């Protein structure tokens, strides 16, 4: 009797694996997608910090909000991971590029010593699961990073 019972259970593990596999893959892809999201958040945070630092330190190049934004743009251009559709440009003015805002109390003129320079970067992360699969819809995440430093 014991032998007959085992014979009837052949292949049950394969069926159980086939039932669990789609859920396992979804969890794995969600973990990967969340890791990409955290990575992109770290990239825009570091880019805002680097640009704020470049905007507060005296340099040979003339100060302008465009030159400070270019530092952040250069930092994020090749580093962001996103499956977002749209245009990406080297000057960060495409539809899939982050929005970089530089502000100081004096506008586009060089800040005075001690004036704060703020660099804010906003980016909409569209994950792997949004574009790779049509049946899983994860809402795009809006990421924002801002750094403020005083002019030296």
PDB file of N, CA and C in Angstrom, residues 46-58 63 68 71 117 119 147-152:
ATOM      1  N   UNK A  46      23.421  62.888  -4.060  1.00  0.00           N
ATOM      2  CA  UNK A  46      24.834  63.230  -4.236  1.00  0.00           C
ATOM      3  C   UNK A  46      25.025  64.304  -5.295  1.00  0.00           C
ATOM      4  N   UNK A  47      24.217  64.269  -6.354  1.00  0.00           N
ATOM      5  CA  UNK A  47      24.327  65.289  -7.402  1.00  0.00           C
ATOM      6  C   UNK A  47      23.953  66.661  -6.862  1.00  0.00           C
ATOM      7  N   UNK A  48      22.914  66.735  -6.045  1.00  0.00           N
ATOM      8  CA  UNK A  48      22.539  68.037  -5.474  1.00  0.00           C
ATOM      9  C   UNK A  48      23.617  68.540  -4.524  1.00  0.00           C
ATOM     10  N   UNK A  49      24.211  67.647  -3.780  1.00  0.00           N
ATOM     11  CA  UNK A  49      25.285  68.032  -2.860  1.00  0.00           C
ATOM     12  C   UNK A  49      26.517  68.517  -3.628  1.00  0.00           C
ATOM     13  N   UNK A  50      26.894  67.796  -4.689  1.00  0.00           N
ATOM     14  CA  UNK A  50      28.058  68.198  -5.486  1.00  0.00           C
ATOM     15  C   UNK A  50      27.829  69.551  -6.164  1.00  0.00           C
ATOM     16  N   UNK A  51      26.622  69.764  -6.683  1.00  0.00           N
ATOM     17  CA  UNK A  51      26.324  71.030  -7.352  1.00  0.00           C
ATOM     18  C   UNK A  51      26.280  72.179  -6.348  1.00  0.00           C
ATOM     19  N   UNK A  52      25.707  71.947  -5.174  1.00  0.00           N
ATOM     20  CA  UNK A  52      25.676  72.999  -4.150  1.00  0.00           C
ATOM     21  C   UNK A  52      27.097  73.350  -3.716  1.00  0.00           C
ATOM     22  N   UNK A  53      27.929  72.361  -3.600  1.00  0.00           N
ATOM     23  CA  UNK A  53      29.329  72.608  -3.228  1.00  0.00           C
ATOM     24  C   UNK A  53      30.036  73.402  -4.321  1.00  0.00           C
ATOM     25  N   UNK A  54      29.792  73.027  -5.567  1.00  0.00           N
ATOM     26  CA  UNK A  54      30.417  73.759  -6.683  1.00  0.00           C
ATOM     27  C   UNK A  54      29.912  75.195  -6.751  1.00  0.00           C
ATOM     28  N   UNK A  55      28.669  75.420  -6.335  1.00  0.00           N
ATOM     29  CA  UNK A  55      28.115  76.765  -6.374  1.00  0.00           C
ATOM     30  C   UNK A  55      28.527  77.647  -5.222  1.00  0.00           C
ATOM     31  N   UNK A  56      29.116  77.064  -4.180  1.00  0.00           N
ATOM     32  CA  UNK A  56      29.491  77.866  -3.016  1.00  0.00           C
ATOM     33  C   UNK A  56      30.988  78.132  -2.912  1.00  0.00           C
ATOM     34  N   UNK A  57      31.770  77.406  -3.656  1.00  0.00           N
ATOM     35  CA  UNK A  57      33.223  77.572  -3.599  1.00  0.00           C
ATOM     36  C   UNK A  57      33.659  78.512  -4.723  1.00  0.00           C
ATOM     37  N   UNK A  58      34.564  79.418  -4.418  1.00  0.00           N
ATOM     38  CA  UNK A  58      35.084  80.322  -5.440  1.00  0.00           C
ATOM     39  C   UNK A  58      35.844  79.522  -6.489  1.00  0.00           C
ATOM     40  N   UNK A  63      30.189  82.567 -11.993  1.00  0.00           N
ATOM     41  CA  UNK A  63      29.073  81.903 -11.313  1.00  0.00           C
ATOM     42  C   UNK A  63      27.776  82.205 -12.038  1.00  0.00           C
ATOM     43  N   UNK A  68      26.030  75.970 -12.264  1.00  0.00           N
ATOM     44  CA  UNK A  68      25.834  75.111 -11.095  1.00  0.00           C
ATOM     45  C   UNK A  68      24.930  73.923 -11.463  1.00  0.00           C
ATOM     46  N   UNK A  71      26.743  71.117 -13.261  1.00  0.00           N
ATOM     47  CA  UNK A  71      27.487  70.175 -12.408  1.00  0.00           C
ATOM     48  C   UNK A  71      26.577  69.013 -12.014  1.00  0.00           C
ATOM     49  N   UNK A 117      23.107  78.845  -1.102  1.00  0.00           N
ATOM     50  CA  UNK A 117      22.865  78.383  -2.470  1.00  0.00           C
ATOM     51  C   UNK A 117      22.145  77.045  -2.337  1.00  0.00           C
ATOM     52  N   UNK A 119      20.322  73.792  -4.265  1.00  0.00           N
ATOM     53  CA  UNK A 119      20.165  72.999  -5.487  1.00  0.00           C
ATOM     54  C   UNK A 119      19.125  71.935  -5.194  1.00  0.00           C
ATOM     55  N   UNK A 147      19.903  70.309  -1.515  1.00  0.00           N
ATOM     56  CA  UNK A 147      21.053  70.630  -0.673  1.00  0.00           C
ATOM     57  C   UNK A 147      21.229  72.138  -0.630  1.00  0.00           C
ATOM     58  N   UNK A 148      21.488  72.639   0.565  1.00  0.00           N
ATOM     59  CA  UNK A 148      21.735  74.066   0.747  1.00  0.00           C
ATOM     60  C   UNK A 148      23.072  74.242   1.442  1.00  0.00           C
ATOM     61  N   UNK A 149      23.908  75.072   0.862  1.00  0.00           N
ATOM     62  CA  UNK A 149      25.221  75.387   1.455  1.00  0.00           C
ATOM     63  C   UNK A 149      25.426  76.892   1.392  1.00  0.00           C
ATOM     64  N   UNK A 150      26.164  77.411   2.335  1.00  0.00           N
ATOM     65  CA  UNK A 150      26.466  78.841   2.361  1.00  0.00           C
ATOM     66  C   UNK A 150      27.700  79.133   1.546  1.00  0.00           C
ATOM     67  N   UNK A 151      27.648  80.242   0.807  1.00  0.00           N
ATOM     68  CA  UNK A 151      28.768  80.632  -0.044  1.00  0.00           C
ATOM     69  C   UNK A 151      29.975  80.965   0.801  1.00  0.00           C
ATOM     70  N   UNK A 152      31.121  80.478   0.382  1.00  0.00           N
ATOM     71  CA  UNK A 152      32.360  80.706   1.146  1.00  0.00           C
ATOM     72  C   UNK A 152      33.175  81.820   0.544  1.00  0.00           C
TER      73      UNK A 152
END
